[in-house]
Tab-separated table of C-alpha atoms in Angstrom:
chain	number	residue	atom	x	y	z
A	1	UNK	CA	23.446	-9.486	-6.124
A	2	UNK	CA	20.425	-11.219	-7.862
A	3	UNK	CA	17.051	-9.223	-8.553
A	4	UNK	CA	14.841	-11.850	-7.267
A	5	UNK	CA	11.389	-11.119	-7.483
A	6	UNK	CA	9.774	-10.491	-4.150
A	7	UNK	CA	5.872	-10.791	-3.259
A	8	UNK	CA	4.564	-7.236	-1.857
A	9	UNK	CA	0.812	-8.220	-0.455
A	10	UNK	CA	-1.342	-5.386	-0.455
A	11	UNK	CA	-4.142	-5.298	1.826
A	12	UNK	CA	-6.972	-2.924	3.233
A	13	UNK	CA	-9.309	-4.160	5.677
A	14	UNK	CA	-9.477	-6.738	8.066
A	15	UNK	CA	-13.289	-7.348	8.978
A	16	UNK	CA	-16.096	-9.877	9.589
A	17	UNK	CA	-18.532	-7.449	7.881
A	18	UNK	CA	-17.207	-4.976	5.726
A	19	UNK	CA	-19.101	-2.144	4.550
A	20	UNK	CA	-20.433	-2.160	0.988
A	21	UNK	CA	-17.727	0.392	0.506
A	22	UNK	CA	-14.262	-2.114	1.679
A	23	UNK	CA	-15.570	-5.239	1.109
A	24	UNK	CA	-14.222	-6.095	-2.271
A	25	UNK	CA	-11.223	-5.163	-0.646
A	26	UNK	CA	-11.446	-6.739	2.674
A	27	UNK	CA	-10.141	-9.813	3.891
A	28	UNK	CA	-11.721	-11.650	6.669
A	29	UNK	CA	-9.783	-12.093	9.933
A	30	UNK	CA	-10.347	-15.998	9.783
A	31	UNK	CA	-8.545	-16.158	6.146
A	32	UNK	CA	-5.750	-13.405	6.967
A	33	UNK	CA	-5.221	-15.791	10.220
A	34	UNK	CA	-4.766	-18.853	7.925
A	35	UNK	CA	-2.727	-16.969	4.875
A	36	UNK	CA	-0.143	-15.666	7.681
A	37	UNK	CA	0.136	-19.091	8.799
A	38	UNK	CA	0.800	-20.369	5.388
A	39	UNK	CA	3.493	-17.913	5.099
A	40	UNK	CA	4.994	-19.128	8.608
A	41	UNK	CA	4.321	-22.820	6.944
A	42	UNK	CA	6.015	-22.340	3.671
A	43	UNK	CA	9.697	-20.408	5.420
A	44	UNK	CA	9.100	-16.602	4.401
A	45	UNK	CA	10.412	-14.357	5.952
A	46	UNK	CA	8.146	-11.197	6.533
A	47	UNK	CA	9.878	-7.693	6.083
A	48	UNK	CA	8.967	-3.924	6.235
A	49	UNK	CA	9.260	-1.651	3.245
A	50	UNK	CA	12.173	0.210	4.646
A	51	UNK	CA	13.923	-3.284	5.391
A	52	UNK	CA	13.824	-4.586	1.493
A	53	UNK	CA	14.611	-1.019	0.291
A	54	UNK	CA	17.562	-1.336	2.986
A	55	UNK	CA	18.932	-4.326	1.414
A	56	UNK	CA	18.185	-3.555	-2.131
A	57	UNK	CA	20.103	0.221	-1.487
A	58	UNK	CA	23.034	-1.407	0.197
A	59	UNK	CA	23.526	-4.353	-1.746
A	60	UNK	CA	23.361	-6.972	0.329
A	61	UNK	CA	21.788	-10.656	0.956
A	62	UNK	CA	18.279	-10.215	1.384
A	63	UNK	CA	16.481	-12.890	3.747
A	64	UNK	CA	15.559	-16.233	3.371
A	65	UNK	CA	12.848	-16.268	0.948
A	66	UNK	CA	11.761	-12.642	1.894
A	67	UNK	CA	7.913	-11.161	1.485
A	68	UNK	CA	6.243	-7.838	2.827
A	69	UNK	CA	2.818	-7.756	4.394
A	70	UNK	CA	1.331	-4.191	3.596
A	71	UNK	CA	-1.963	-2.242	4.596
A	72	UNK	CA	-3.669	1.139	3.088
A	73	UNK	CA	-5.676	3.419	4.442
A	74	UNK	CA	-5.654	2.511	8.202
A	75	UNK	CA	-9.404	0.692	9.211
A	76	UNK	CA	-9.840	-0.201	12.471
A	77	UNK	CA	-9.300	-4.147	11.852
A	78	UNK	CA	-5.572	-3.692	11.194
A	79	UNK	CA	-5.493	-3.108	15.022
A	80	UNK	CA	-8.419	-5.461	16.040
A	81	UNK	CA	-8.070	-8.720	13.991
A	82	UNK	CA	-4.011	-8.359	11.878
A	83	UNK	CA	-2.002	-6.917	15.324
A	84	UNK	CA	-2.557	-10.375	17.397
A	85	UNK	CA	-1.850	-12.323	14.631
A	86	UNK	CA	1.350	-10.676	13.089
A	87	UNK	CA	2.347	-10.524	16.980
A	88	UNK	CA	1.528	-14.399	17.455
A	89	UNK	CA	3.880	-15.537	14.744
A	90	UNK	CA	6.968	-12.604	14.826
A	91	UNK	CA	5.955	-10.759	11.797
A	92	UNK	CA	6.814	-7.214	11.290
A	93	UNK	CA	4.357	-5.269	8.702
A	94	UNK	CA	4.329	-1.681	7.387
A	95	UNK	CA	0.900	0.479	7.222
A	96	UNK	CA	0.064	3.507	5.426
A	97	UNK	CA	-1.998	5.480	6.838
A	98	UNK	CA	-3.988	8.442	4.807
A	99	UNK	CA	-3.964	11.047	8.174
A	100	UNK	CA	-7.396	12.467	6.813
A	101	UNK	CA	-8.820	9.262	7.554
A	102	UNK	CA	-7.272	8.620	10.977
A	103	UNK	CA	-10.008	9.657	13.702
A	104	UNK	CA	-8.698	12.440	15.838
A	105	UNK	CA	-7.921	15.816	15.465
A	106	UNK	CA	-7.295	15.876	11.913
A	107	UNK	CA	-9.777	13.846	10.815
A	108	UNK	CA	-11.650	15.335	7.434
A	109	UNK	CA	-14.375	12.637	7.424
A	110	UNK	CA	-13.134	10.372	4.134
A	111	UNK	CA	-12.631	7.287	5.907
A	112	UNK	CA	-14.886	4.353	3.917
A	113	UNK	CA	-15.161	2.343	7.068
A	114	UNK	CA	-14.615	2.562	10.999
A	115	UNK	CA	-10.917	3.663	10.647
A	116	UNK	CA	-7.902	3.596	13.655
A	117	UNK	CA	-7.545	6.004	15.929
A	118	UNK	CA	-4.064	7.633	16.351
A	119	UNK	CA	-3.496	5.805	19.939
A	120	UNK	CA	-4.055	2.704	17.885
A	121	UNK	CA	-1.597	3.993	15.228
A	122	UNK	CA	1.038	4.064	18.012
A	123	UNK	CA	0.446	0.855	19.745
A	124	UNK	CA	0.970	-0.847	15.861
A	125	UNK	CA	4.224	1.067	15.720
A	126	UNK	CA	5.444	0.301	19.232
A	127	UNK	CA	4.740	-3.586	18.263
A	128	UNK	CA	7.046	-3.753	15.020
A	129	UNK	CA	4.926	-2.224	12.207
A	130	UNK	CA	6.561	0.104	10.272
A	131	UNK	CA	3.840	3.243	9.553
A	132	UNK	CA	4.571	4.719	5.733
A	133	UNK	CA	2.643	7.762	4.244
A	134	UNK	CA	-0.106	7.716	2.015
A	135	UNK	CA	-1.164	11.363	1.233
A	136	UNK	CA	-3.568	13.401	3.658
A	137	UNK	CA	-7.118	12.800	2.007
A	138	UNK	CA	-6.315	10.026	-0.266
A	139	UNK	CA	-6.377	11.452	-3.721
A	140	UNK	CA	-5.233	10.382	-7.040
A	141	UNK	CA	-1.914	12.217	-6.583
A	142	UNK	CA	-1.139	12.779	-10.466
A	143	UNK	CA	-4.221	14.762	-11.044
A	144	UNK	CA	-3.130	16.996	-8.456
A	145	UNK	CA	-1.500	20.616	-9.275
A	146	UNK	CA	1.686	21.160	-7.787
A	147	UNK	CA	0.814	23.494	-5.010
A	148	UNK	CA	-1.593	20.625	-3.988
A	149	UNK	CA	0.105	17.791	-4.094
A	150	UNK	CA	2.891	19.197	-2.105
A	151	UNK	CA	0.518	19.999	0.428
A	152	UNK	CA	-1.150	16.064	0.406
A	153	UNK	CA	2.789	15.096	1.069
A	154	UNK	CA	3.796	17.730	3.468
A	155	UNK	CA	0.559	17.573	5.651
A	156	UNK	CA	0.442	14.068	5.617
A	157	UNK	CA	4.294	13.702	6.615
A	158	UNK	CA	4.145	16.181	9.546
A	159	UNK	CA	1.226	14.166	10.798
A	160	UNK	CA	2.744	10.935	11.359
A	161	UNK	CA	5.683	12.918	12.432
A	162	UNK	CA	4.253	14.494	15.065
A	163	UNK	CA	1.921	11.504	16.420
A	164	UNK	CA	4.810	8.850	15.927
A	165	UNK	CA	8.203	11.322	16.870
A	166	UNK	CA	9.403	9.935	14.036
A	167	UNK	CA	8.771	10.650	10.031
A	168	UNK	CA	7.935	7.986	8.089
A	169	UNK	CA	10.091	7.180	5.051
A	170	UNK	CA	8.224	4.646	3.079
A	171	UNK	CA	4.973	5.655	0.942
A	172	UNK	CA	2.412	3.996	-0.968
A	173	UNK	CA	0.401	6.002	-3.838
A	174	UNK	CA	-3.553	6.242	-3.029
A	175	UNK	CA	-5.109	3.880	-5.969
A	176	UNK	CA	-1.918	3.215	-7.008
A	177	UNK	CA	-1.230	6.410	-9.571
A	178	UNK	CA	1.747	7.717	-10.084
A	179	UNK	CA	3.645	9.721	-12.587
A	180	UNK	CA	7.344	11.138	-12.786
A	181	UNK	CA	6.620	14.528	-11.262
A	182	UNK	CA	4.800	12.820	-8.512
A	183	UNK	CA	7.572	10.689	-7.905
A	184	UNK	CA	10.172	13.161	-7.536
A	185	UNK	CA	7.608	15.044	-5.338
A	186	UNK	CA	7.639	11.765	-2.720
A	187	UNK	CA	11.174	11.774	-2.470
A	188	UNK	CA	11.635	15.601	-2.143
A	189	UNK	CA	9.090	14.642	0.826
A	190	UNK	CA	11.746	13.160	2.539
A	191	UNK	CA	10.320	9.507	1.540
A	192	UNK	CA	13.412	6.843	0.539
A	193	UNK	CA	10.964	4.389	-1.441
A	194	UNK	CA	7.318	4.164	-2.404
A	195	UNK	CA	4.982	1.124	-3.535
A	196	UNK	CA	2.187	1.543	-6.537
A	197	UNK	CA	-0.062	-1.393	-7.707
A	198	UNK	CA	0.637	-2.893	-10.847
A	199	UNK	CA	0.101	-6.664	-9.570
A	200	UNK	CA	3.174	-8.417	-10.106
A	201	UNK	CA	6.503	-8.938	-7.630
A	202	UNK	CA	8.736	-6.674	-7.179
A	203	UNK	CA	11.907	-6.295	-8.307
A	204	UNK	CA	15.262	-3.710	-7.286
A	205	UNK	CA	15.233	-3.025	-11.521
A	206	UNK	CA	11.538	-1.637	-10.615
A	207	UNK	CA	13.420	1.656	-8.611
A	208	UNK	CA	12.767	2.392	-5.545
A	209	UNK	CA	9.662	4.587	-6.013
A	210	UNK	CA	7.891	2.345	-8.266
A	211	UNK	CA	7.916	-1.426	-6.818
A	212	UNK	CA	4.890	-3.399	-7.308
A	213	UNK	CA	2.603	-5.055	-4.799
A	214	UNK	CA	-0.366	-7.669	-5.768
A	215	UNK	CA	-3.916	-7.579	-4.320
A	216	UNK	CA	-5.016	-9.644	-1.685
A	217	UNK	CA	-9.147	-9.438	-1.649
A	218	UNK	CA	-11.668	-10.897	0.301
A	219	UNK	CA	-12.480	-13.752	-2.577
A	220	UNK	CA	-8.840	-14.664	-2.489
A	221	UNK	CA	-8.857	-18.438	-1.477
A	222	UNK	CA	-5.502	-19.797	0.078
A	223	UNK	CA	-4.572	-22.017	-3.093
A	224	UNK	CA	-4.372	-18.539	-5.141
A	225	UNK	CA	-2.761	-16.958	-2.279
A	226	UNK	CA	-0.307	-19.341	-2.225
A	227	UNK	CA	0.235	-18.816	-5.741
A	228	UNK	CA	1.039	-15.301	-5.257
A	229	UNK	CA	3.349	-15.943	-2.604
A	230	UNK	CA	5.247	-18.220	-5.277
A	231	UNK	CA	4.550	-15.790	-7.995
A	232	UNK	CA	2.672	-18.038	-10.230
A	233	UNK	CA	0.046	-17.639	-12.672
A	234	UNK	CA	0.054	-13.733	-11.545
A	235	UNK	CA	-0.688	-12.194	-14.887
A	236	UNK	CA	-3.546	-14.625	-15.486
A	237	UNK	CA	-4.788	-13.306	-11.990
A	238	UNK	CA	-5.106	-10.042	-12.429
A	239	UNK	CA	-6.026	-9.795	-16.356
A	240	UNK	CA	-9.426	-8.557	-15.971
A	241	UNK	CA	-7.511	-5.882	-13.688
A	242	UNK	CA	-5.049	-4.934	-16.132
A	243	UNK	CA	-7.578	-4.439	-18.919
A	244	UNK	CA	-9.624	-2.440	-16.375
A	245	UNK	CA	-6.174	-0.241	-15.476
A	246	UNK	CA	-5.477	0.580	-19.031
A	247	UNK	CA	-8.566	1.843	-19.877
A	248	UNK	CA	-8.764	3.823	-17.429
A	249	UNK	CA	-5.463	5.143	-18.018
A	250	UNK	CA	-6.625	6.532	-21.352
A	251	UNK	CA	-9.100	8.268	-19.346
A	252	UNK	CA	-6.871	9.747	-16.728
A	253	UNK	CA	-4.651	10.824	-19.305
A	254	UNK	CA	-7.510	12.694	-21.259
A	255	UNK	CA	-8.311	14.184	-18.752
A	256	UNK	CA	-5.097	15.948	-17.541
A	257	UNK	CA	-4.330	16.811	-21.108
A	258	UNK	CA	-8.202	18.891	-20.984
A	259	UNK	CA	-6.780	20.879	-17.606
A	260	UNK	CA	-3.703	21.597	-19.378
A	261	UNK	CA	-5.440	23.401	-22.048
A	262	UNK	CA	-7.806	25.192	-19.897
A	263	UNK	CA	-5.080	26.418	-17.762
A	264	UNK	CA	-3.109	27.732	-20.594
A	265	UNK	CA	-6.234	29.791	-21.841
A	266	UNK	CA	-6.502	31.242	-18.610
């Protein structure tokens, strides 16, 4: 078995006007219509998470030229604008929904734009969309205390449970952090495999609880997105993000090693 690279696309929104808060991260429903048919154009073959984690766990063949279509967070435009066209051309999906966000009963008010509703949830499910977890409130999950971040994964995971009859068993990390500890926390969770950032393919080598995705945005024209579906000129890409990411990293890591210390004076 070869570990040919696979493209992961990440999205968020769907939506002719995004709010100030999405729109970087939007993608309007006129270009996702176009980049799904350039997928149906070029042979892919669209899987879930828990399909290439299938394969990649077993062994086996994986499909003709596979990719995954992903979505975080759960706005309202997943159901509106991507549903009729994933339906129109066959194309299964997976969406992670942070249940805080969803409105309903356990909605805590976080959502950044008009988010689904939990009959909405379903309907995506009962069309071929696989629904992962993605923590409760949506917080970076390594900065989290044990206690807490158990409770982001538990709550979360009885959620989806309970609205779907089913629990989910693929994950994606809010912002894409994760660490060791919280990666042994998503698969005491009951999760199987789990997608972070990074912007580059993914690959079996990666593990299952660390395989990359790359961002699709709402500036992403259909020559790069074609490039990412061929996994060209990725790195160049996403450079500007990469610095950005390890900077911050130094940051992040400052400040857990500052709680650390307070917590052991206390």
């Amino acid at each position: 078995m070869t570990d040919a690279p696979v493209p992961i696309l990440m999205y968020h929104a769907v939506a002719s006007a995004p709010n100030d808060a999405t729109r970087d991260l939007s993608v309007a429903p006129e270009a996702f219509a176009e980049q799904m048919a350039l997928i149906g154009d070029l042979g892919l073959t669209p899987v879930t998470t828990a399909g290439l984690a299938a394969h990649w766990r077993r062994g086996g063949p994986l499909p003709a030229r596979p990719v995954l279509i992903t979505f975080d967070d759960g706005y309202e435009g997943v159901h509106r604008h991507a549903l009729p066209v994933l339906a129109r051309h066959g194309f299964p999906a997976t969406l992670f929904v942070s249940t805080g966000w969803i409105k309903g009963a356990y909605d805590t008010g976080g959502g950044l734009d008009t988010m689904l509703d939990w009959p909405q949830v379903r309907d995506l499910a009962d069309t071929g969309v696989e629904i992962g977890g993605h923590s409760h409130t949506h917080p970076q999950l390594d900065q989290l205390d044990d206690a807490a971040l158990r409770a982001e994964l538990g709550h979360s995971t009885d959620i989806i449970t309970a609205e779907l009859g089913t629990p989910p068993v693929s994950f994606a990390y809010p912002y894409g952090y994760s660490s060791r500890r919280v990666r042994q926390a998503v698969r005491a969770a009951g999760y199987g495999q789990a997608l972070a950032v990074g912007n580059g393919l993914a690959r079996r080598r990666q593990g299952p609880y660390a395989l990359r995705r790359v961002t699709v945005r709402r500036d992403t024209g259909v020559e790069e997105f074609e490039r990412l579906l061929k996994g060209r000129a990725i790195a160049r890409n996403f450079a500007r993000d990469r610095a950005l990411t390890k900077g911050y990293a130094l940051v992040r890591r400052a400040r857990q090693v500052r709680r650390k210390a307070i917590s052991s004076r206390v």
